[in-house]
Coordinates of C-alpha atoms and ligand atoms in Angstrom, one line a residue:
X1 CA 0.0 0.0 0.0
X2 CA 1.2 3.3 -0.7
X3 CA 1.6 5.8 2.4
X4 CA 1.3 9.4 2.6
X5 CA 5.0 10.8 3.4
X6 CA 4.8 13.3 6.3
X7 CA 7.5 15.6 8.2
X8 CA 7.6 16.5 11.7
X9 CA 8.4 19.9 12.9
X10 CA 10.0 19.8 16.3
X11 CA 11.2 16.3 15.3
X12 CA 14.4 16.1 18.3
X13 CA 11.3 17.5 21.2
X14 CA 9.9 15.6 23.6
X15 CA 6.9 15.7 21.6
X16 CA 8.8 15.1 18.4
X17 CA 10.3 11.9 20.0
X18 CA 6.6 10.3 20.2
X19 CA 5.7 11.1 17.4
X20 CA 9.0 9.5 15.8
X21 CA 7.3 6.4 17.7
X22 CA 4.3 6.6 17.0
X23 CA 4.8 6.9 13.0
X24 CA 8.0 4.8 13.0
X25 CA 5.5 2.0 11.2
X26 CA 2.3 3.6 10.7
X27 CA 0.4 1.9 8.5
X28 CA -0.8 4.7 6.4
X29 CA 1.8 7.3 6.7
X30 CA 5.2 7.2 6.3
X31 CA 8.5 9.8 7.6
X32 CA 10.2 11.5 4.9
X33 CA 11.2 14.4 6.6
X34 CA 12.2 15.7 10.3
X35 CA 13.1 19.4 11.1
X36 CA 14.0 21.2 14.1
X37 CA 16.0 24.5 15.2
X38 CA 18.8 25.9 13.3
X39 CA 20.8 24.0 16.6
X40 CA 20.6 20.2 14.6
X41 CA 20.3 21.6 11.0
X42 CA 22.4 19.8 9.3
X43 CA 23.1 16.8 11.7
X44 CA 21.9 12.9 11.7
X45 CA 19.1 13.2 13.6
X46 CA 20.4 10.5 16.2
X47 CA 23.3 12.8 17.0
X48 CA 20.9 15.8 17.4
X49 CA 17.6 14.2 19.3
X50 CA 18.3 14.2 23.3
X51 CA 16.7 10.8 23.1
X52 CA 14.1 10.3 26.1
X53 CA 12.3 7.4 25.8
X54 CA 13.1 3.5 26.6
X55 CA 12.9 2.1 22.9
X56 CA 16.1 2.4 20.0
X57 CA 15.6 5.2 17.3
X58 CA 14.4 3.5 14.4
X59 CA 18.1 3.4 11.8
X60 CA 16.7 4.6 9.3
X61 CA 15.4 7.9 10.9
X62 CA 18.9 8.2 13.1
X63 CA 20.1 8.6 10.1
X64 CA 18.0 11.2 8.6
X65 CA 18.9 14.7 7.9
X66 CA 17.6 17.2 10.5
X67 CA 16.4 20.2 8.1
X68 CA 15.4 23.5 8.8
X69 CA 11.7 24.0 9.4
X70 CA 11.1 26.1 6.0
X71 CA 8.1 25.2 4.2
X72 CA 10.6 25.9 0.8
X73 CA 12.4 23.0 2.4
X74 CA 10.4 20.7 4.1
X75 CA 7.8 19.6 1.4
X76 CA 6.0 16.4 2.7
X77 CA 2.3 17.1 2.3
X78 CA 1.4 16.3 5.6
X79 CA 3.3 17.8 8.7
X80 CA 2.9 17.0 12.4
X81 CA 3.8 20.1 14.3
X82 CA 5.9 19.9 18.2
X83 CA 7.0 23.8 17.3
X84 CA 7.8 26.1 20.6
X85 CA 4.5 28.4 21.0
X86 CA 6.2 31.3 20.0
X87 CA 7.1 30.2 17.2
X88 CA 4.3 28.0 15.7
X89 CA 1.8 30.4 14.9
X90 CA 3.4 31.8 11.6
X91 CA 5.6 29.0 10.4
X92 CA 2.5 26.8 10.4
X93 CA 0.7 29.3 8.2
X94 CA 3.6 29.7 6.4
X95 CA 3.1 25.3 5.4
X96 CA -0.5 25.9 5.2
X97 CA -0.1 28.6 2.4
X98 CA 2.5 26.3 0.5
X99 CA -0.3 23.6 0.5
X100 CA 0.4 21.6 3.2
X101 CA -2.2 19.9 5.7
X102 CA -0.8 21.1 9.5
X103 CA -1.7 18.5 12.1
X104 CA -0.5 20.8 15.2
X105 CA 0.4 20.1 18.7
X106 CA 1.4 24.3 19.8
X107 CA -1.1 26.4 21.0
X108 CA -1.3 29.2 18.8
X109 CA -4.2 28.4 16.7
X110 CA -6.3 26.4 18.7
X111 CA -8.9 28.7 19.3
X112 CA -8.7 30.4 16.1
X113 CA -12.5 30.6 14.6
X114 CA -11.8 28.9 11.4
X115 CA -9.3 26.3 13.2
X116 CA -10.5 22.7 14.0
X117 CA -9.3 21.9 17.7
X118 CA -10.7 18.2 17.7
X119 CA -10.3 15.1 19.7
X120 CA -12.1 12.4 17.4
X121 CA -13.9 11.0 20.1
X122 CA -15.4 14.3 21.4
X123 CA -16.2 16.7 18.5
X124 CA -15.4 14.9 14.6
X125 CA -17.9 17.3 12.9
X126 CA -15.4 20.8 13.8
X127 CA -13.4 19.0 10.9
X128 CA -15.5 20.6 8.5
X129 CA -14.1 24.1 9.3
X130 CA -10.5 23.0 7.8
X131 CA -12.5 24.0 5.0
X132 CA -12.8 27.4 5.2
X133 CA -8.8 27.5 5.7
X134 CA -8.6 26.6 1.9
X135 CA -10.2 29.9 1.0
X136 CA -8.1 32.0 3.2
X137 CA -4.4 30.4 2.3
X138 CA -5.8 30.2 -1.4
X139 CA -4.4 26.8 -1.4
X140 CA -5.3 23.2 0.0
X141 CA -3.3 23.4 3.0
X142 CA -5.0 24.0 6.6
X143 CA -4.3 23.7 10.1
X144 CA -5.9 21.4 12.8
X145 CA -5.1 21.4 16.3
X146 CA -5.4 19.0 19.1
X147 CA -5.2 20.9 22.7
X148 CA -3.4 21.6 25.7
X149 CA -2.1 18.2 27.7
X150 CA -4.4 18.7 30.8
X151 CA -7.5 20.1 28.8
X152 CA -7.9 16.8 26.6
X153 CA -8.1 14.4 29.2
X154 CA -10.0 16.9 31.2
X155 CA -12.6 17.2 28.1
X156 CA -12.4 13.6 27.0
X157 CA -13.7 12.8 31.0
X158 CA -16.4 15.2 30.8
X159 CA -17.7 14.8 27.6
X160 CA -19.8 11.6 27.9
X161 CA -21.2 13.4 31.1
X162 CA -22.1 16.6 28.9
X163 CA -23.4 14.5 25.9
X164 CA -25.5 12.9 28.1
X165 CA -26.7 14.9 31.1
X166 CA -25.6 18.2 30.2
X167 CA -22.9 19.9 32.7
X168 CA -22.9 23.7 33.7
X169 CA -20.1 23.9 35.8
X170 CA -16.8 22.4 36.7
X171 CA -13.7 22.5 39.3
X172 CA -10.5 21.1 38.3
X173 CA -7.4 21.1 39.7
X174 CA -4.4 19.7 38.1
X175 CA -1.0 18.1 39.0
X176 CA 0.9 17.7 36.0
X177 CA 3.4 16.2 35.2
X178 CA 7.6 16.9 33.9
X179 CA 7.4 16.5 30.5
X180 CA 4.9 18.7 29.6
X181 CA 7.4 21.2 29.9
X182 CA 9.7 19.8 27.0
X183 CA 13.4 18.8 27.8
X184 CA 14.9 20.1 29.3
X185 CA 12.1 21.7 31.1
X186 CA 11.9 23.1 34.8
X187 CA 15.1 23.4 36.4
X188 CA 15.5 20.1 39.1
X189 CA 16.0 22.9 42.0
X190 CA 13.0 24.5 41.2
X191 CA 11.1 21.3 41.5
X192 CA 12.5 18.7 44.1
X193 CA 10.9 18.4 47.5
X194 CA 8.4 20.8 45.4
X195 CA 5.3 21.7 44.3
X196 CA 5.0 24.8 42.0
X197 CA 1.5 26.0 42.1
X198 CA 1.8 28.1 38.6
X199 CA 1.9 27.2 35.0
X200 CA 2.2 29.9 32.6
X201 CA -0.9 29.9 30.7
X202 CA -2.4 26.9 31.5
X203 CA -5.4 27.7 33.5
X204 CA -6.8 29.8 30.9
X205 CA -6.3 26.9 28.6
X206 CA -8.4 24.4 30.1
X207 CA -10.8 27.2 30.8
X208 CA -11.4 27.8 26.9
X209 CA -10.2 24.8 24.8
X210 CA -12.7 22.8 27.0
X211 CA -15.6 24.9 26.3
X212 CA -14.4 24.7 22.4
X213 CA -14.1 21.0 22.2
X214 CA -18.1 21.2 23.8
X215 CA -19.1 23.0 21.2
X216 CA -21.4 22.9 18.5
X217 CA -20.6 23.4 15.0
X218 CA -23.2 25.7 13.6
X219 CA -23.7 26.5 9.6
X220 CA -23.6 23.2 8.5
X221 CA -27.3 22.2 9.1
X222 CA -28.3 21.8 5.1
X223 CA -25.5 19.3 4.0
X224 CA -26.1 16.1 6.0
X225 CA -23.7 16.8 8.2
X226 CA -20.8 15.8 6.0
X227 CA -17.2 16.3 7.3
X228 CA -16.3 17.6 3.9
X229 CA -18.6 20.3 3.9
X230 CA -17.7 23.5 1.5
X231 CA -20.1 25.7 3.7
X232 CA -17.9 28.8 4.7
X233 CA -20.2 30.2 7.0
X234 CA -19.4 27.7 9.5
X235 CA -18.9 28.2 13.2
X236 CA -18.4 26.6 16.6
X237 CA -21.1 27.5 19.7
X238 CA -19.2 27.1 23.1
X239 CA -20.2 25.1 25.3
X240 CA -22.5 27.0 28.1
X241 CA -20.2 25.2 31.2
X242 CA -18.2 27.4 33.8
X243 CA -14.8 26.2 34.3
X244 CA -12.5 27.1 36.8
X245 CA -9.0 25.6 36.9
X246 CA -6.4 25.5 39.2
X247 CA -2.9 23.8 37.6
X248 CA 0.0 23.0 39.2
X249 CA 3.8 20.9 38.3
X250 CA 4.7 18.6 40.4
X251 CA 7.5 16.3 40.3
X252 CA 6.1 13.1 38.5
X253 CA 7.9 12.4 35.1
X254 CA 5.1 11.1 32.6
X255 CA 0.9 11.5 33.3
X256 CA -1.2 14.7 34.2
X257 CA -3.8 13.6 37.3
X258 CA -6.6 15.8 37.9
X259 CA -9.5 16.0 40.5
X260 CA -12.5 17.6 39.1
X261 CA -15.6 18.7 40.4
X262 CA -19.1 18.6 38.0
X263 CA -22.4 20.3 38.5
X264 CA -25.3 19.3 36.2
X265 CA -27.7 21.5 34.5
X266 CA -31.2 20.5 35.7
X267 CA -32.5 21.7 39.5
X268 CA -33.4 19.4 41.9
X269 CA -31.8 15.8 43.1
X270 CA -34.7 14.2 40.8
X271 CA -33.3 15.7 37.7
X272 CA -29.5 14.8 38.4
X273 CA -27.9 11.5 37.0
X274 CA -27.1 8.9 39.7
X275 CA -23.5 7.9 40.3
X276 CA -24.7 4.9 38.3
X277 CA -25.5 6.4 35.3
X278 CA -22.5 8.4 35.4
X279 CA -20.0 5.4 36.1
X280 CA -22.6 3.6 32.7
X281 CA -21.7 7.0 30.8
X282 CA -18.2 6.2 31.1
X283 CA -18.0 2.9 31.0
X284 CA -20.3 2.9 27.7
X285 CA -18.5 6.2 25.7
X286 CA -17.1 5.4 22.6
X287 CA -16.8 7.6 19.2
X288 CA -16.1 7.4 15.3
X289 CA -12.2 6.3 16.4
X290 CA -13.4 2.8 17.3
X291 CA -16.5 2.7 15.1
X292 CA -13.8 3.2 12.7
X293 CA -11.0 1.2 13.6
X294 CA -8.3 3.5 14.1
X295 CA -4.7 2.5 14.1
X296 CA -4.2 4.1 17.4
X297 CA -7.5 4.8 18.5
X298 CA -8.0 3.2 22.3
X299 CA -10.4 0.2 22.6
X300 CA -12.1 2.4 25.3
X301 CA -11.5 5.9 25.5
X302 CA -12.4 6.5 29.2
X303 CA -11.4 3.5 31.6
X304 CA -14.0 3.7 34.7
X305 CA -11.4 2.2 37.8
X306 CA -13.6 0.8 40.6
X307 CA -10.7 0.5 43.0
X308 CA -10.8 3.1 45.9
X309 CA -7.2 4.3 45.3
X310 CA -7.1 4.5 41.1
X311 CA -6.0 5.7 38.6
X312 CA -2.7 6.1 39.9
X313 CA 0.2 8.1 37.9
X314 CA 2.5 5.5 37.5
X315 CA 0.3 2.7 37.6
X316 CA -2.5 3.8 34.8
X317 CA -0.8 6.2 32.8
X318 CA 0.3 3.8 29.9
X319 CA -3.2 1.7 30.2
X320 CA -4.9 1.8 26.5
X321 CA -1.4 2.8 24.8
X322 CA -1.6 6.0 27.0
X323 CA -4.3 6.7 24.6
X324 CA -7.3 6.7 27.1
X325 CA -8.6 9.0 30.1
X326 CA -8.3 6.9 33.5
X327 CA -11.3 8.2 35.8
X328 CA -12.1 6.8 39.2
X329 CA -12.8 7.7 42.4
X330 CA -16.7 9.2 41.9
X331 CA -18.5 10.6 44.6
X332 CA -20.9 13.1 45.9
X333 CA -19.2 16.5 46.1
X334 CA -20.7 19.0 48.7
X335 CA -20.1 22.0 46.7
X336 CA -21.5 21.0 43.5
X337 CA -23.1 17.8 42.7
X338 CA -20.2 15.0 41.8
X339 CA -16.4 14.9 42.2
X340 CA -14.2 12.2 40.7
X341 CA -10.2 11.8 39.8
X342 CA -9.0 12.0 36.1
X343 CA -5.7 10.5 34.9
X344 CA -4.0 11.0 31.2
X345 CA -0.7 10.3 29.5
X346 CA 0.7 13.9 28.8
X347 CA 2.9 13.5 25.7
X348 CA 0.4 10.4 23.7
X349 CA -3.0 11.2 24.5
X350 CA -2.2 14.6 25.3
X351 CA 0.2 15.7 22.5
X352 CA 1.8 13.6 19.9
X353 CA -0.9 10.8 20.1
X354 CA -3.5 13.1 19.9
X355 CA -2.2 14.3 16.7
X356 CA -1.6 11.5 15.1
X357 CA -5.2 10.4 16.0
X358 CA -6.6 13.8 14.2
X359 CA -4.8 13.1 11.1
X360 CA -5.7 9.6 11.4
X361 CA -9.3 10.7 11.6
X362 CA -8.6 12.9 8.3
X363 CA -7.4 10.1 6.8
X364 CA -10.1 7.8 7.1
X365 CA -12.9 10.8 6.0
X366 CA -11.1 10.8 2.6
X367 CA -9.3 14.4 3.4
X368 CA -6.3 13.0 2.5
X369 CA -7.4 11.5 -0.9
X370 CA -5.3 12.7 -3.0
X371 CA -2.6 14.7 -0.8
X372 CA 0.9 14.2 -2.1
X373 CA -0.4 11.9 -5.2
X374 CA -0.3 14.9 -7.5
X375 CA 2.9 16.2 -6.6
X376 CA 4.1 12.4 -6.9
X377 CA 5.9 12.2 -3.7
X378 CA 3.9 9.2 -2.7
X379 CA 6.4 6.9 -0.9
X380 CA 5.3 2.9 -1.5
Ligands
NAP401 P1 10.8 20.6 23.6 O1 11.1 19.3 24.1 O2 11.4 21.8 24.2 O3 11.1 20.5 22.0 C1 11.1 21.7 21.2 C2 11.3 21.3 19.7 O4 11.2 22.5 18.9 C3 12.7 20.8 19.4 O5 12.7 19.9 18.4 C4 13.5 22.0 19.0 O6 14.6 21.7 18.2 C5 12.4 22.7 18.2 N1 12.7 24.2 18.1 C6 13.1 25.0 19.1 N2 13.3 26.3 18.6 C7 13.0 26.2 17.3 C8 13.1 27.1 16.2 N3 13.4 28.4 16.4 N4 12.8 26.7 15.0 C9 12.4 25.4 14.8 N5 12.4 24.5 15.7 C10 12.7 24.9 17.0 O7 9.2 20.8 23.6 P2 8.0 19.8 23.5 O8 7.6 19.4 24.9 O9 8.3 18.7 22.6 O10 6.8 20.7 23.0 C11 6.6 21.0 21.6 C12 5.3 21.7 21.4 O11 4.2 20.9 21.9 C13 5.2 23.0 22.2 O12 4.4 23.9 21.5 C14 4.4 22.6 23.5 O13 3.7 23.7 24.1 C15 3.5 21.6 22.9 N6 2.9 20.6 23.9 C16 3.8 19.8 24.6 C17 3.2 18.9 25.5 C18 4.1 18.0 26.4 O14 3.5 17.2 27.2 N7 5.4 18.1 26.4 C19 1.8 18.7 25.5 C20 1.0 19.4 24.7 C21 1.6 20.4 23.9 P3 16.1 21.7 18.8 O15 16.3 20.3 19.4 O16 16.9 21.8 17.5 O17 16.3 22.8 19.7

């Protein structure tokens, strides 16, 4: 079968390093190209990746190139981005204006109108507003985004809750983990014997992306709800929830746990869900990434623990291929109406994983039909 080559920007990352992983032997795409900063340009890619993770480089990408992260360079027509923030938001318009199809990790354009921030579980339908990119960059390239580490397992937990019962507000509090500051990351002084209740942006993050992913896609009423839809007047309604988020580093290395509190819309006890049919809601939730098959979709994407002191860090972070949201702990809450514990692999569900799922996703709704067979650069 012939596979779709891709790059990845921020290839020598922490992210970048999972996503070397996770695409090492994809079955539909294959990695023609890895770039970083001008720091490895230029070097075998095994000399210039601070290698983090417990499995050999693949050879042949050791010995790859590391090129400069030019779109007049790089010119797979698929790219999965690990830029720095500050950097991301132009060079990934840069690729989507020479054509290319931006399956991001950064931050910048997550919350852009006409940007798809998707998990494929949660919210497939926000596809359709890749779309409207093509019109803007005058070309057939667009951006996608999955989002922030915490909010994505925070949104994957509530969503069968706010599918089915319909939340309006929510505590979380967050203690996440190393990683998600990159390599090297926070200095060891800074963090040892320490917790460090402040995380530069986060909070507003969660607060937003979650109410984002919640959302309804609006405009797109008259086509049949077709993920290809050429509508351009298309739109996402936020989700009506109050969030409030409290996030904080601490010193585990992999797996962001966080303790959330939910109320439900509906007044009165009789109108609230028990904590059986919230336990069934989880237990039960599954979206177009199994219906589908995915490659490295989860067999369930939330994981209900029964056990009174689960999900643990270093115990459930890796469960599902670190692809699934570990919830347990549910019970009455004496502010609002439930509280439970939330568990999620940082850097695969929460970054590179969650990227590769959304171009996945693309994949399998025909977006990438013919991406990269015109230009020939289809590797077999
Ligand atoms: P990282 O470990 O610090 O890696 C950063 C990568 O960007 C490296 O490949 C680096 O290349 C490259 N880079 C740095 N400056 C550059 C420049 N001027 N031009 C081109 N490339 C440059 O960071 P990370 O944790 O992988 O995070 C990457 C992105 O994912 C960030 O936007 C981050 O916010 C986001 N994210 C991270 C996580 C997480 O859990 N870590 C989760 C969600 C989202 P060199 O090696 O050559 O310097």
């Amino acid at each position: 079968m012939n596979k779709i080559p891709v790059a990845i920007l921020g290839a020598t990352g922490l992210v970048g390093q999972r996503f070397i992983t996770l695409l090492a032997n994809h079955p539909w795409f294959e990695i023609a190209e890895l770039a970083a900063s001008d720091n490895s340009v230029g070097k075998k890619y095994g000399d210039a990746a601070k290698w983090q993770l417990p499995f050999e480089i693949p050879e042949r990408l050791a010995q790859m190139t590391v090129l400069p992260s030019d779109p007049e360079r790089v010119q797979a027509p698929l790219v999965f981005s690990a830029l720095p923030t500050d950097i991301a938001g132009e060079l990934e318009v840069a690729f989507a204006k020479r054509g290319a199809i931006v399956s991001s990790n950064a931050s910048p354009h997550r919350m852009d109108a006409d940007v798809p921030l998707v998990i494929p579980e949660v919210n497939p339908e926000h596809l359709a507003l890749a779309e409207t990119q093509k019109k803007k960059y005058a070309s057939d390239g667009y951006i996608i985004c999955n989002g922030n580490c915490t909010t994505i397992h925070l949104a994957l937990g509530l969503a069968p809750l706010h599918k089915r019962f319909g939340l309006k507000k929510v505590l979380v509090t967050s203690m996440q983990a190393l990683s998600g500051a990159g390599y090297p990351g926070v200095a060891s002084l800074d963090i040892i014997d320490n917790v460090v209740p402040y995380i530069g942006g986060e909070e507003d993050k969660v607060e937003t992306e979650t109410v984002k992913f919640l959302g309804r896609l609006k405009g797109n009423e008259g086509n049949g709800g077709s993920l290809r839809s050429p509508v351009s007047d298309l739109a996402i309604e936020y989700a009506d929830i109050r969030i409030s988020a409290h996030c904080n580093r601490v010193a585990t290395r992999d797996g962001h746990l966080e303790t959330v509190s939910v109320e439900f819309e509906g007044n009165g006890v009789a109108n609230k869900p028990s904590a059986g049919d919230i336990i069934a809601a989880f237990d039960e939730f599954r979206g177009l990434p199994q219906e589908l098959n995915l490659p490295l979709a989860p067999n369930r994407p939330t994981v209900y623990r029964r056990e009174k002191d689960r999900p643990q860090v270093k115990l459930d972070r890796d469960a599902e291929k670190g692809m699934a949201t570990i919830i347990g702990r549910l019970r009455e809450c004496n502010v609002l109406d439930y509280k439970f514990v939330l568990l999620g692999h940082n850097t695969l569900r929460g970054a590179a994983g969650a990227t590769v799922l959304n171009a996945e996703l693309l994949y399998a709704q025909g977006m990438l039909n013919n991406v990269g067979l015109s230009a020939g650069r289809i590797v077999g």
